[in-house]
Short mmCIF file of C-alpha atoms in Angstrom, two decimals:
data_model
loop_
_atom_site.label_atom_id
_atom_site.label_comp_id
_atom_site.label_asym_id
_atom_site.label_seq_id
_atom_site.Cartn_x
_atom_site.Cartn_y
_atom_site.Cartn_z
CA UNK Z 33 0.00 0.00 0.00
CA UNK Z 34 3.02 2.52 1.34
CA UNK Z 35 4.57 1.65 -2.04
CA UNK Z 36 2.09 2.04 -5.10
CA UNK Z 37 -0.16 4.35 -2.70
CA UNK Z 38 -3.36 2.18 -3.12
CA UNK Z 39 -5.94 1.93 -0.15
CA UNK Z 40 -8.60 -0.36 0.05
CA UNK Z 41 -11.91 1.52 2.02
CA UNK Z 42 -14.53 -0.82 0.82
CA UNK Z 43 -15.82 -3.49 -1.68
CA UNK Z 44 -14.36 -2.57 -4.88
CA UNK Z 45 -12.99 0.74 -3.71
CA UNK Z 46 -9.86 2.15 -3.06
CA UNK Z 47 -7.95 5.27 -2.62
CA UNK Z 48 -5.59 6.54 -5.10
CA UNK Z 49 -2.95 9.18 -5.10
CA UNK Z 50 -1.18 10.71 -8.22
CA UNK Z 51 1.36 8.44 -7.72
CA UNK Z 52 -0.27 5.46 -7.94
CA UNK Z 53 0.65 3.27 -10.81
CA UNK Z 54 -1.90 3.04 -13.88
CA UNK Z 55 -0.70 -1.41 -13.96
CA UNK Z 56 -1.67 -1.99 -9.90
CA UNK Z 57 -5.11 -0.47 -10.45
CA UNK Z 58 -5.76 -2.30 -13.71
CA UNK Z 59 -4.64 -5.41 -11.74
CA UNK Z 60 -7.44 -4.43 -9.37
CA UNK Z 61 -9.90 -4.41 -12.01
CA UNK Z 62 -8.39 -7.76 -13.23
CA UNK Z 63 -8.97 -8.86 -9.98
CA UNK Z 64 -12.26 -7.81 -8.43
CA UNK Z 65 -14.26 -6.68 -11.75
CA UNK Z 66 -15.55 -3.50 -11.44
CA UNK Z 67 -13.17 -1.14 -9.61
CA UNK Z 68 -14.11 2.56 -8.02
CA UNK Z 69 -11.31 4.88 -7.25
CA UNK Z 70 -11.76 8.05 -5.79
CA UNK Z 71 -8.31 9.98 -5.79
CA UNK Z 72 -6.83 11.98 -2.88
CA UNK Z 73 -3.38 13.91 -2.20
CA UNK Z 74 -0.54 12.48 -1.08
CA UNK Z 75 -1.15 13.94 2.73
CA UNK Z 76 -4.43 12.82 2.72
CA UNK Z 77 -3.89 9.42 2.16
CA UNK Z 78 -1.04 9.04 4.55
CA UNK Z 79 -3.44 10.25 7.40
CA UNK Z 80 -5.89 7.41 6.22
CA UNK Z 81 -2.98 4.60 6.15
CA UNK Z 82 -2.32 5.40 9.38
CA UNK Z 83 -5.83 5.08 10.39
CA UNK Z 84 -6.43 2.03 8.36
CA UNK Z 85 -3.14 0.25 10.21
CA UNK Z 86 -4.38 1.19 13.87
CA UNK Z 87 -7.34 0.02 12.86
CA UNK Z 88 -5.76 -3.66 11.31
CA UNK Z 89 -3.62 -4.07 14.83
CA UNK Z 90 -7.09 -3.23 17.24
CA UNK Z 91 -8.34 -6.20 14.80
CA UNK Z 92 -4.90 -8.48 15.11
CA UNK Z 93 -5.12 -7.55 19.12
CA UNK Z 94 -9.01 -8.89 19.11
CA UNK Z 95 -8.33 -12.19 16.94
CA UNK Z 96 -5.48 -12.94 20.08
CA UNK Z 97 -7.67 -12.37 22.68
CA UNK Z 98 -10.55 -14.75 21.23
CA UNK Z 99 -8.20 -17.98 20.14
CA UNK Z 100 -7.53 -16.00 16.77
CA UNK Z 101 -11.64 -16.42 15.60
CA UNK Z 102 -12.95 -13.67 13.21
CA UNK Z 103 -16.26 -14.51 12.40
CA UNK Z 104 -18.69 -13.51 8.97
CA UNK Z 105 -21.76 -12.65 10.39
CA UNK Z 106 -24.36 -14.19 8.10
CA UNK Z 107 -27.01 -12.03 9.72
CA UNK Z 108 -25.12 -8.24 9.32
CA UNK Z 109 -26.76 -8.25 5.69
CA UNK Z 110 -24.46 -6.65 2.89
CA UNK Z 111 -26.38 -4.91 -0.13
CA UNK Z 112 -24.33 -6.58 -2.49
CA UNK Z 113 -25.78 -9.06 -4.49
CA UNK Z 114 -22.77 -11.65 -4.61
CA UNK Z 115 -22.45 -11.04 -0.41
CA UNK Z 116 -26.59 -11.73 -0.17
CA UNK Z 117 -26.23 -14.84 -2.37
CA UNK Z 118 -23.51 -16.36 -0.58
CA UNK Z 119 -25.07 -16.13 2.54
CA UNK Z 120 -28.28 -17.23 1.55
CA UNK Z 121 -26.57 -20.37 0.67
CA UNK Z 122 -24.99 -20.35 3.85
CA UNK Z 123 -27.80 -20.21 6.13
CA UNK Z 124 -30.26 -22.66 4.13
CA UNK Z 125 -26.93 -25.27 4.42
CA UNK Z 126 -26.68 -24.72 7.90
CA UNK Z 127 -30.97 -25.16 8.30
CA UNK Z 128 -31.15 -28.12 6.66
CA UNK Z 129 -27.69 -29.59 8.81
CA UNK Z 130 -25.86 -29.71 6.02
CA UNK Z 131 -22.01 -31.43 5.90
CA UNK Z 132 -20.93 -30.00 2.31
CA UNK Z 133 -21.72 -27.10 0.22
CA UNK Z 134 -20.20 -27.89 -3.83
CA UNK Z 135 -19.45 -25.51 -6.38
CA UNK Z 136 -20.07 -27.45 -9.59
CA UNK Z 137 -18.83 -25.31 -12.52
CA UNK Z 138 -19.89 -26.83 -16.54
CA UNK Z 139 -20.09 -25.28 -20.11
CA UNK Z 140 -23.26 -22.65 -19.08
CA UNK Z 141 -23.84 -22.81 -15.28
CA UNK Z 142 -22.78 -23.89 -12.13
CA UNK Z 143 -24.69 -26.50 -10.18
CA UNK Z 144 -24.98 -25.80 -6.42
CA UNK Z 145 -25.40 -29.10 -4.21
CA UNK Z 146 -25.83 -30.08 -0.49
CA UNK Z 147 -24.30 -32.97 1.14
CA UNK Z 148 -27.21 -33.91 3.34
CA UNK Z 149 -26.90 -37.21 5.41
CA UNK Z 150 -24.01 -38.46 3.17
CA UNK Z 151 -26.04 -38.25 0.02
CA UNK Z 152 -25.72 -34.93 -2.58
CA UNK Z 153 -28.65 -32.52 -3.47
CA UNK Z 154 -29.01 -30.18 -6.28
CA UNK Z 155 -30.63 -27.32 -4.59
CA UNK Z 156 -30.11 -24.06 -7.23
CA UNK Z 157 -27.68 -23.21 -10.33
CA UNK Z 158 -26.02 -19.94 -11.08
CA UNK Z 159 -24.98 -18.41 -14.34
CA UNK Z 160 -21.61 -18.86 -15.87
CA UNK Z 161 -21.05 -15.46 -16.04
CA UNK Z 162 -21.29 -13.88 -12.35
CA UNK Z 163 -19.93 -17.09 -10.71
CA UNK Z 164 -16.21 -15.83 -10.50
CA UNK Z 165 -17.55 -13.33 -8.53
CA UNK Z 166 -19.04 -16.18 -6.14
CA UNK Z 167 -15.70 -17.48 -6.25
CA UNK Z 168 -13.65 -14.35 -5.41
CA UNK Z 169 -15.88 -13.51 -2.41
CA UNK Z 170 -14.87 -16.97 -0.91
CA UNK Z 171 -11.28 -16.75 -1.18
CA UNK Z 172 -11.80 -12.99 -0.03
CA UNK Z 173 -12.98 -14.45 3.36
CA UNK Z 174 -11.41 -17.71 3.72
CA UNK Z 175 -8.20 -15.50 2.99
CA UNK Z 176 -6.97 -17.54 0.04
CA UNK Z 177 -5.08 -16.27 -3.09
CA UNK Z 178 -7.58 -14.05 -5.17
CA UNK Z 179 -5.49 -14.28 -8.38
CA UNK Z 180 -4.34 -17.44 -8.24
CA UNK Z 181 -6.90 -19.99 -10.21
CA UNK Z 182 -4.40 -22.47 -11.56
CA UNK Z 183 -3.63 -23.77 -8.78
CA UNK Z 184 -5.64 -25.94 -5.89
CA UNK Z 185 -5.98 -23.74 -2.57
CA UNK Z 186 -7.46 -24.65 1.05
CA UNK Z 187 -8.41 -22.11 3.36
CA UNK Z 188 -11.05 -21.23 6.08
CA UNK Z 189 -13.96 -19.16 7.24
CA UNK Z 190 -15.32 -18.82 10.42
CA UNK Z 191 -18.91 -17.37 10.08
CA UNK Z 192 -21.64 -16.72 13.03
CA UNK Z 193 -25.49 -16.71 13.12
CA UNK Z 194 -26.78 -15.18 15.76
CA UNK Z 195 -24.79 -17.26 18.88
CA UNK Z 196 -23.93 -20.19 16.56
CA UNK Z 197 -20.41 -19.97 15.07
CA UNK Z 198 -19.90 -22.54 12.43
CA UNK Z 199 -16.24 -23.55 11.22
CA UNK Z 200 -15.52 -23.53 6.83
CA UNK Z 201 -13.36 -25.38 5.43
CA UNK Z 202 -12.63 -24.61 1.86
CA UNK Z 203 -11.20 -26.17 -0.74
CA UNK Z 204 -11.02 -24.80 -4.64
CA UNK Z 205 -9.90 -26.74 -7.80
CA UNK Z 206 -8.97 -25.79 -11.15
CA UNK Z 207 -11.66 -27.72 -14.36
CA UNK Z 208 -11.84 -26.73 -17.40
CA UNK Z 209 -14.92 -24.66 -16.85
CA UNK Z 210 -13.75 -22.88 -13.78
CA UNK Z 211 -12.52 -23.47 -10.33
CA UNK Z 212 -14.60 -26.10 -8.67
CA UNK Z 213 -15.18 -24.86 -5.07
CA UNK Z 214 -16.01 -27.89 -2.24
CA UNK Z 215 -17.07 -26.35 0.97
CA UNK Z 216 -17.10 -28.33 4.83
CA UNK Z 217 -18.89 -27.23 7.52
CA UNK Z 218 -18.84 -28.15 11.30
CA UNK Z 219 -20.64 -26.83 13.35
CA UNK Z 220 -18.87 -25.25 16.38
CA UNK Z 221 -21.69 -25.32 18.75
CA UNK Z 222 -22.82 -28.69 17.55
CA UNK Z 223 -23.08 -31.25 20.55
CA UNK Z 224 -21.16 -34.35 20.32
CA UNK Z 225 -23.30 -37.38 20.74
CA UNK Z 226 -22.66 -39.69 23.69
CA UNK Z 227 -21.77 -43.58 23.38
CA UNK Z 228 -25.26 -44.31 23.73
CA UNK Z 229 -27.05 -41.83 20.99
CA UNK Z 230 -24.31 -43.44 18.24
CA UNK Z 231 -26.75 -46.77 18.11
CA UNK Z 232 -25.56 -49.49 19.45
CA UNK Z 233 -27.74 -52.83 20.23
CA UNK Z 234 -27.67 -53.07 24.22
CA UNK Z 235 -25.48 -56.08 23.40
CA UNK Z 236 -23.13 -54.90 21.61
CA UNK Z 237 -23.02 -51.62 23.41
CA UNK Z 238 -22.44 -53.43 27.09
CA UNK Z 239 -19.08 -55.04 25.17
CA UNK Z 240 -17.92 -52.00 23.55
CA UNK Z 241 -18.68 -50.31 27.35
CA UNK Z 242 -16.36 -52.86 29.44
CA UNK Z 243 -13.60 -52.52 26.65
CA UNK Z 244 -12.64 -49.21 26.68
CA UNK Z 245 -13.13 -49.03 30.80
CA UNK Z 246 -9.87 -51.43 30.96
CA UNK Z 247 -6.47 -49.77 31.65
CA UNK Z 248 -4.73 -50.90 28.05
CA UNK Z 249 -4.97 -52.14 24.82
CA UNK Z 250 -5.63 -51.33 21.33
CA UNK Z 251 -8.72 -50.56 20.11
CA UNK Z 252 -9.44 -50.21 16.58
CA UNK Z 253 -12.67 -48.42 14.87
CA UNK Z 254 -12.95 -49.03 11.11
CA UNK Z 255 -15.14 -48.58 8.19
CA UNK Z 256 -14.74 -46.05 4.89
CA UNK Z 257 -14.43 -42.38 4.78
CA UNK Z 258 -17.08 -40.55 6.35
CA UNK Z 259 -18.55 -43.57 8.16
CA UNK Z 260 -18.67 -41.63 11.74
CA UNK Z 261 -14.98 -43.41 12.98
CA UNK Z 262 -14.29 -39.94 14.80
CA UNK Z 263 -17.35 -39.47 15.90
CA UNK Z 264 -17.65 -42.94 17.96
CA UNK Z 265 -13.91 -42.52 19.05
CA UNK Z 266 -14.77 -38.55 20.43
CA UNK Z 267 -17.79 -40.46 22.22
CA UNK Z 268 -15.56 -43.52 23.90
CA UNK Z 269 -13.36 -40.65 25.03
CA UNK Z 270 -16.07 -38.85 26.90
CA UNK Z 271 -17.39 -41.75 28.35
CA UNK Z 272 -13.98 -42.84 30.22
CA UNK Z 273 -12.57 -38.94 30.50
CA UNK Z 274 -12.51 -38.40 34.41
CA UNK Z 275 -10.11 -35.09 35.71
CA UNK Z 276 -7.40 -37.98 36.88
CA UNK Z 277 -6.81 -39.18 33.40
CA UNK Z 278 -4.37 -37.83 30.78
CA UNK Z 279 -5.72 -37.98 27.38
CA UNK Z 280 -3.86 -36.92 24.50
CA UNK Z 281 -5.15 -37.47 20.74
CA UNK Z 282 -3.60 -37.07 17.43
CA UNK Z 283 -5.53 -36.16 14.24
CA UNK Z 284 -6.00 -35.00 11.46
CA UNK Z 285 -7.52 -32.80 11.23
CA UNK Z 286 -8.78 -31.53 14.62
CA UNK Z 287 -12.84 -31.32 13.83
CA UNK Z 288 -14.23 -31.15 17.11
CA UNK Z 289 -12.52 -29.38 20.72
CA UNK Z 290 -13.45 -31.37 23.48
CA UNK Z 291 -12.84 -30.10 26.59
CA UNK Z 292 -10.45 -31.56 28.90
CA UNK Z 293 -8.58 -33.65 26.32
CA UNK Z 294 -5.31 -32.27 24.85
CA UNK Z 295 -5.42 -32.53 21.16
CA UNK Z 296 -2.59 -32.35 18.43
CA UNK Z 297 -3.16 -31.26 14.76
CA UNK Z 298 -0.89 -33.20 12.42
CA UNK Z 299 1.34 -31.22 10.09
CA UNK Z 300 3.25 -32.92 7.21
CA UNK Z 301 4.56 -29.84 6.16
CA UNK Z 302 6.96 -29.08 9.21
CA UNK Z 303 7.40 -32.75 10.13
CA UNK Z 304 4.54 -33.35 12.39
CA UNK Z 305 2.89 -36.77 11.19
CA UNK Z 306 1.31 -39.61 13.22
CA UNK Z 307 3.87 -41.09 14.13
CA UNK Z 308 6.35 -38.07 15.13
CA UNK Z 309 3.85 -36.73 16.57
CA UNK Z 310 2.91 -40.44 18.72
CA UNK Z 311 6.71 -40.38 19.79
CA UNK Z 312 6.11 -36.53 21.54
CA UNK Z 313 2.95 -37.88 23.28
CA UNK Z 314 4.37 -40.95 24.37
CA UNK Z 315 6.70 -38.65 26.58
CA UNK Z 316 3.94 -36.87 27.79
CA UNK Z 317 2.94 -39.12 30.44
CA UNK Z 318 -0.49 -40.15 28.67
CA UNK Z 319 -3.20 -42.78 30.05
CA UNK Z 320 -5.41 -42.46 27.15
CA UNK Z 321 -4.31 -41.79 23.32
CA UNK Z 322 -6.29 -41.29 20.17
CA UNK Z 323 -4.50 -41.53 16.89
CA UNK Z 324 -6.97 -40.32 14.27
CA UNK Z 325 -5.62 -42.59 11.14
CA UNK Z 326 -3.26 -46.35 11.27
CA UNK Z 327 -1.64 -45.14 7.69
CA UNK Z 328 1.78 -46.71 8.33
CA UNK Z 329 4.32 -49.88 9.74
CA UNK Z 330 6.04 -47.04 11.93
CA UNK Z 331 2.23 -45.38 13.21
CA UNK Z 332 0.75 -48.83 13.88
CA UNK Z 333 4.01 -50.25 15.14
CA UNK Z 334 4.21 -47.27 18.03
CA UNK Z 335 0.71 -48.01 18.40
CA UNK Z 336 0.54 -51.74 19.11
CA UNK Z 337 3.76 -51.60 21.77
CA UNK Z 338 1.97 -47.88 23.77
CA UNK Z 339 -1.17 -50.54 24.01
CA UNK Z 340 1.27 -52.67 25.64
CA UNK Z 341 3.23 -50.95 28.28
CA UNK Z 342 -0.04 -49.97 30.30
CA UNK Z 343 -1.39 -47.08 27.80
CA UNK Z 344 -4.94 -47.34 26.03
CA UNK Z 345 -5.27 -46.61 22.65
CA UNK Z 346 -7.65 -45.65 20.09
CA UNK Z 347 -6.97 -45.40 16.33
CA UNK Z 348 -8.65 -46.29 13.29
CA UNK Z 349 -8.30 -47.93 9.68
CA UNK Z 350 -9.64 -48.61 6.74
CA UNK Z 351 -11.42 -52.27 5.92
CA UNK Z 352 -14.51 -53.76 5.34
CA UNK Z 353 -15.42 -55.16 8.04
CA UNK Z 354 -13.85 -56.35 12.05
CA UNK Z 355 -12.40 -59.73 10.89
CA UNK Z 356 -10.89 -58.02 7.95
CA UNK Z 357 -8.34 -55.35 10.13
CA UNK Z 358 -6.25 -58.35 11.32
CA UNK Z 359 -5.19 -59.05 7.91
CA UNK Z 360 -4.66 -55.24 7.66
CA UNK Z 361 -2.36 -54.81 10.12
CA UNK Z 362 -0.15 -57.89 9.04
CA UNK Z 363 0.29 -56.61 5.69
CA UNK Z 364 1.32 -53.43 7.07
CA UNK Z 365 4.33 -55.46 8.66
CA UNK Z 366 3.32 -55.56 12.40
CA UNK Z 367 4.19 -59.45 13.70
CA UNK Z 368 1.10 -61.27 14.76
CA UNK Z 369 2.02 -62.06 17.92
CA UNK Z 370 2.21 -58.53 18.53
CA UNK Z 371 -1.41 -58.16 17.09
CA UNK Z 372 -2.77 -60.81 19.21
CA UNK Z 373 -1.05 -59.17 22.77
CA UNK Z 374 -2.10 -56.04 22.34
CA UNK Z 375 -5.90 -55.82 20.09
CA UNK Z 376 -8.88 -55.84 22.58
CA UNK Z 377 -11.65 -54.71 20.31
CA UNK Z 378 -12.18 -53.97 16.61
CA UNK Z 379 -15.70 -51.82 15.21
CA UNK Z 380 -16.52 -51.80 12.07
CA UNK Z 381 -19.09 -49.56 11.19
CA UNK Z 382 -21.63 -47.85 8.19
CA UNK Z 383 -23.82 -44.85 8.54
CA UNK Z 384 -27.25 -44.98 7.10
CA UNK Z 385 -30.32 -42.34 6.65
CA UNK Z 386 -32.48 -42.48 9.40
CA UNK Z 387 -36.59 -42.35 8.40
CA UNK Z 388 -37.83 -38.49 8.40
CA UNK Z 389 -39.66 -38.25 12.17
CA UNK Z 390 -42.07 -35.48 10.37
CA UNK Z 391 -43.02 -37.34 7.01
CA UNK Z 392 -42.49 -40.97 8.80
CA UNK Z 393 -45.55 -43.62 8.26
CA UNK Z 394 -45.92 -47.16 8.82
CA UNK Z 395 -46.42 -49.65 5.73
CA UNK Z 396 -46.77 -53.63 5.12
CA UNK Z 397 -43.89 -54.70 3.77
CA UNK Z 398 -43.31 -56.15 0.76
CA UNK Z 399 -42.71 -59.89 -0.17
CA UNK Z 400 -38.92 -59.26 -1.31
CA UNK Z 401 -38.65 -57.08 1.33
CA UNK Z 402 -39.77 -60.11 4.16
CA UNK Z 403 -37.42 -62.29 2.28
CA UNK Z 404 -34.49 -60.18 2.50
CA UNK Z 405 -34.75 -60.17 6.27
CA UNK Z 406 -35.51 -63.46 7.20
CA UNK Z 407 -32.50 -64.43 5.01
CA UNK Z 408 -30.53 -62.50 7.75
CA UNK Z 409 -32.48 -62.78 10.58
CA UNK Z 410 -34.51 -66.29 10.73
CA UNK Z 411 -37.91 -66.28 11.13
CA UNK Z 412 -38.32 -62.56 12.50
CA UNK Z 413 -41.97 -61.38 13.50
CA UNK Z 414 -42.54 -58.11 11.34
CA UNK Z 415 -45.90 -56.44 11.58
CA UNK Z 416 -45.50 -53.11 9.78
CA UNK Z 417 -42.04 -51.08 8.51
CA UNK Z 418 -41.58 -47.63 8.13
CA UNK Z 419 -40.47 -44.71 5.70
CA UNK Z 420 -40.77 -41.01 4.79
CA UNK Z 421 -42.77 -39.54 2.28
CA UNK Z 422 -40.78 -36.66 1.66
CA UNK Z 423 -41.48 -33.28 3.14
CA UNK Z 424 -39.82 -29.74 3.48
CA UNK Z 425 -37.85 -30.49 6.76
CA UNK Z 426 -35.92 -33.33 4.56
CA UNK Z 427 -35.35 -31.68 1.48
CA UNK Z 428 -38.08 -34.41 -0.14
CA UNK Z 429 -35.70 -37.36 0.72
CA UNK Z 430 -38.03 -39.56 3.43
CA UNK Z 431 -34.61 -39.19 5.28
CA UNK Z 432 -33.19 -37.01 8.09
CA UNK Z 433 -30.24 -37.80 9.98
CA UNK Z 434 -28.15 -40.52 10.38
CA UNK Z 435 -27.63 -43.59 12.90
CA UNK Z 436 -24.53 -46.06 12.82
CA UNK Z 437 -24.53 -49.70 12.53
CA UNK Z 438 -22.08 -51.64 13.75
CA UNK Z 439 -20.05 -54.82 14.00
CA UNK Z 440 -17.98 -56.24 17.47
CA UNK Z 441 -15.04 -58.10 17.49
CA UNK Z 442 -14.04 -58.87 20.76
CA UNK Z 443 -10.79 -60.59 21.42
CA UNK Z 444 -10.45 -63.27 24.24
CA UNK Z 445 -7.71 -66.23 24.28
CA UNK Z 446 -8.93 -68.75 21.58
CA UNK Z 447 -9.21 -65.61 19.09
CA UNK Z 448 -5.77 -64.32 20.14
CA UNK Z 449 -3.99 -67.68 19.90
CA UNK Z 450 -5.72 -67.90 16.23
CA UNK Z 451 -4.83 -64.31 15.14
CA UNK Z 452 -1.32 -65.31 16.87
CA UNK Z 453 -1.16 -68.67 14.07
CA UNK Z 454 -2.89 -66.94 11.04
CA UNK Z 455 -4.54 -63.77 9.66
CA UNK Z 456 -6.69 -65.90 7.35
CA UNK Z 457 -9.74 -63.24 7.67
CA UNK Z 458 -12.61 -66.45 7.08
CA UNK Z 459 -11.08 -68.29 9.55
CA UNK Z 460 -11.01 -65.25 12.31
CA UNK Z 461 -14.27 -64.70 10.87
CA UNK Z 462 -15.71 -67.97 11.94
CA UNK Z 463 -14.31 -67.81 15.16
CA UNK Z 464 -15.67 -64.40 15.95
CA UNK Z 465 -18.96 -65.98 14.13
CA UNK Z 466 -19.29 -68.83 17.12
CA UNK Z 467 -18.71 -65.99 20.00
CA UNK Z 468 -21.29 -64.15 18.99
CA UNK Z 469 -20.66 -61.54 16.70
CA UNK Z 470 -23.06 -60.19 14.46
CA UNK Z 471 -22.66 -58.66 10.93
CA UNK Z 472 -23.42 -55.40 10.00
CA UNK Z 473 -26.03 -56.66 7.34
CA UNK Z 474 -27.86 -58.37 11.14
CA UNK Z 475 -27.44 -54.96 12.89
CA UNK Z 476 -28.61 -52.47 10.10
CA UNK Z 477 -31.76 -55.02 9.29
CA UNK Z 478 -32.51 -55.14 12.97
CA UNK Z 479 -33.18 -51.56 12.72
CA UNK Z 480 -34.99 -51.75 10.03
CA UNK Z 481 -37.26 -54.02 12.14
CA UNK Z 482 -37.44 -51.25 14.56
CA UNK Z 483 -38.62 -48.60 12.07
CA UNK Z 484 -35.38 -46.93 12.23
CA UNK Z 485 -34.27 -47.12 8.83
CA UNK Z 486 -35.25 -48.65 5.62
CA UNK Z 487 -34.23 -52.07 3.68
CA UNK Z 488 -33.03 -50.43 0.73
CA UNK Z 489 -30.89 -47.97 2.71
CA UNK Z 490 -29.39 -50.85 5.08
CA UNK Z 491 -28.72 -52.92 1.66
CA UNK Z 492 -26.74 -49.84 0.07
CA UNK Z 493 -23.91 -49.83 2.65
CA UNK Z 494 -24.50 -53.62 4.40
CA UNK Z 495 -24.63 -55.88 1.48
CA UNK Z 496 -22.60 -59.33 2.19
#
């Protein structure tokens, strides 16, 4: 600013002096479109620099004081039509509980969806033509590289409604047609669930319970991106947090702050991965620790031995199913005696669509329906099923929300001298079979039974 004397006083428009450069202000225009400049004397705009930097430390003073959070307000209304659209989009995503807002730029338009309950929704499109304006006002606030559009950026916006504040992460790619613009929100007031809202069977939940109230181990949570893993780890954590215990986690990235834990965000770029990162916690006299991802030998290794020297640990991977993560672990190098020592419990887990509570009705089922079940659960007695008919509080889906369904592996000493022998998955699988544990095809239809959820949804993510 001191150097091509160019002062920014409000959207689009900046003072000038006669010294300003004629290139910098047609980079402006480049930049932001249409440009106003209103031009002032050298002494003038000095004064106003000065004001404008006082002004920038009071606001570098404030973002210190409050944990370095400057928030959008949604609600503060902006006359500009780009500003109103944005947060119109905004606030319906955050209504309808959105997860993701995507930017879907083709040939003419750009196709606006919503991520709701794991499944996209087209909800508007924009023209062609004014959407780089859509895209310049998010990298404006998520303080990302206005002129840069050939390469990938990620950023963040912290906007409020009212009391809510609601966390943005952003992330823009270059397409042919545009920069494709993917946006996540969590929900900073948002209450975490507890072990018991996550939907567990009372069976399953009393095992899962007594497992993570024992002093060590390893305890593994699997399933596919986006299947809730954090979410049932943050909710094991509350459960067994007490004020005497020292619990550290690892992730990446941080989504949720929970209160009373200690928790590290992992940072490739300065050296700061899992299992650096597991090495600085070990020495931080830890009961509990939660490592967000198993990616690697060294991460799983560190793992495996904390569980053994009196430390209990969380983590999860990526398999199909519980049987399946012994097999994982071997092919990542770890020795199976090791496995067998150290794994109390594996979950394996699937989210599906719970039925709309407003739209919700009760139906007979039908004859392939019947058949589906009893093929899974014997000769069930099933009077009526339910799902939605569609209504304004789901978006016309017959869906809202989400409940997990799960599968338990718990180890005792005939599974840990097989997993000790072999990491043949059917064999575990048998084993585990014979004890008692269910699949998550038996779990997701038993909810079904219970009008929680619907065949066709359970079949989607649960098929053997």
């Amino acid at each position: 600013m001191r150097r091509y004397y160019v002062l920014p006083f409000g959207e689009g428009k900046f003072y000038v002096t006669e010294k300003t450069p004629f290139h910098v202000i047609e980079d402006l225009r480049f930049t932001f479109g249409t440009v106003e400049t209103v031009l002032i004397d050298e002494e003038a705009f000095n004064e106003k620099l000065e004001d404008y930097i006082s002004s920038l430390e009071s606001r570098l003073e404030e973002e210190e004081t409050f944990g370095g959070a400057v928030f959008e307000d949604l609600l503060a209304g902006s006359d500009a039509p780009v500003i109103q659209l944005l947060n119109t989009i905004f606030l319906k995503a955050i209504r309808v509980r959105a997860s993701d807002i995507h930017f879907e730029p083709y040939e003419r338009e750009v196709v606006v969806k919503y991520r709701l309950d794991g499944v996209l929704h087209e909800v508007m499109r924009i023209p062609l033509s004014s959407y780089s304006k859509v895209v310049s006002r998010v990298k404006v606030i998520s303080r990302l590289n206005v002129a840069e559009k050939r390469l990938p950026q990620d950023g963040r916006i912290k906007v409020k409604i009212g009391k809510k504040q609601i966390d943005m992460r952003v992330s823009t790619l270059p397409t042919i047609f545009g920069e494709r613009v993917v946006i996540r929100l969590l929900d900073r007031s948002h209450k975490l669930l507890t072990l018991k809202e996550l939907g567990f069977s009372d069976r399953d939940y009393a095992v899962f319970e007594e497992v993570i109230t024992k002093p060590h181990g390893l305890i593994l949570v699997t399933g596919p991106t986006g299947s809730g893993k954090t979410t049932t780890l943050y909710a094991a954590i509350q459960r067994i947090w007490t004020p005497e215990k020292n619990i550290l986690t690892i992730e990446d990235p941080v989504e949720y702050q929970i209160e009373g834990i200690n928790q590290v965000q992992v940072n490739p770029k300065i050296g700061l991965t899992f299992a650096t990162g597991l090495r600085s916690i070990l020495r931080q006299d830890p009961d509990v620790i939660m490592i967000g991802e198993i990616r690697d030998l060294e991460t799983a290794e560190i793992a495996v031995r904390a569980s053994m020297t009196g430390h209990l640990v969380f983590s999860t991977l990526h398999t199909n199913d519980a049987p399946s993560s012994i097999a994982r672990l071997t092919d990542m190098g770890v020795e199976p005696f090791l496995v067998a020592s150290s794994l109390e419990c594996v979950l394996a887990q699937r989210l599906v669509r719970r039925v709309c509570s407003y739209c919700a009705f009760e139906y007979q089922p039908t004859d392939e329906e019947m058949e589906t079940i009893r093929a899974v659960l014997g000769n069930v007695k099933v009077a009526k099923l339910k799902k939605g008919k569609g209504c304004d509080k789901c978006l016309g889906t017959g869906y809202s929300g989400r409940i997990a369904i799960y599968q338990v592996m718990r180890m005792d000493e005939e599974m840990r001298a097989l997993v000790s022998k072999t990491s043949d998955t059917e064999k575990i699988r048998e084993i585990a079979r014979s004890k008692g544990m269910r699949t998550l095809l038996e779990d997701g239809l038993e909810k079904v039974v219970y009008g929680v959820t619907t065949v066709e949804e359970v079949l989607q993510v649960a098929r053997d």
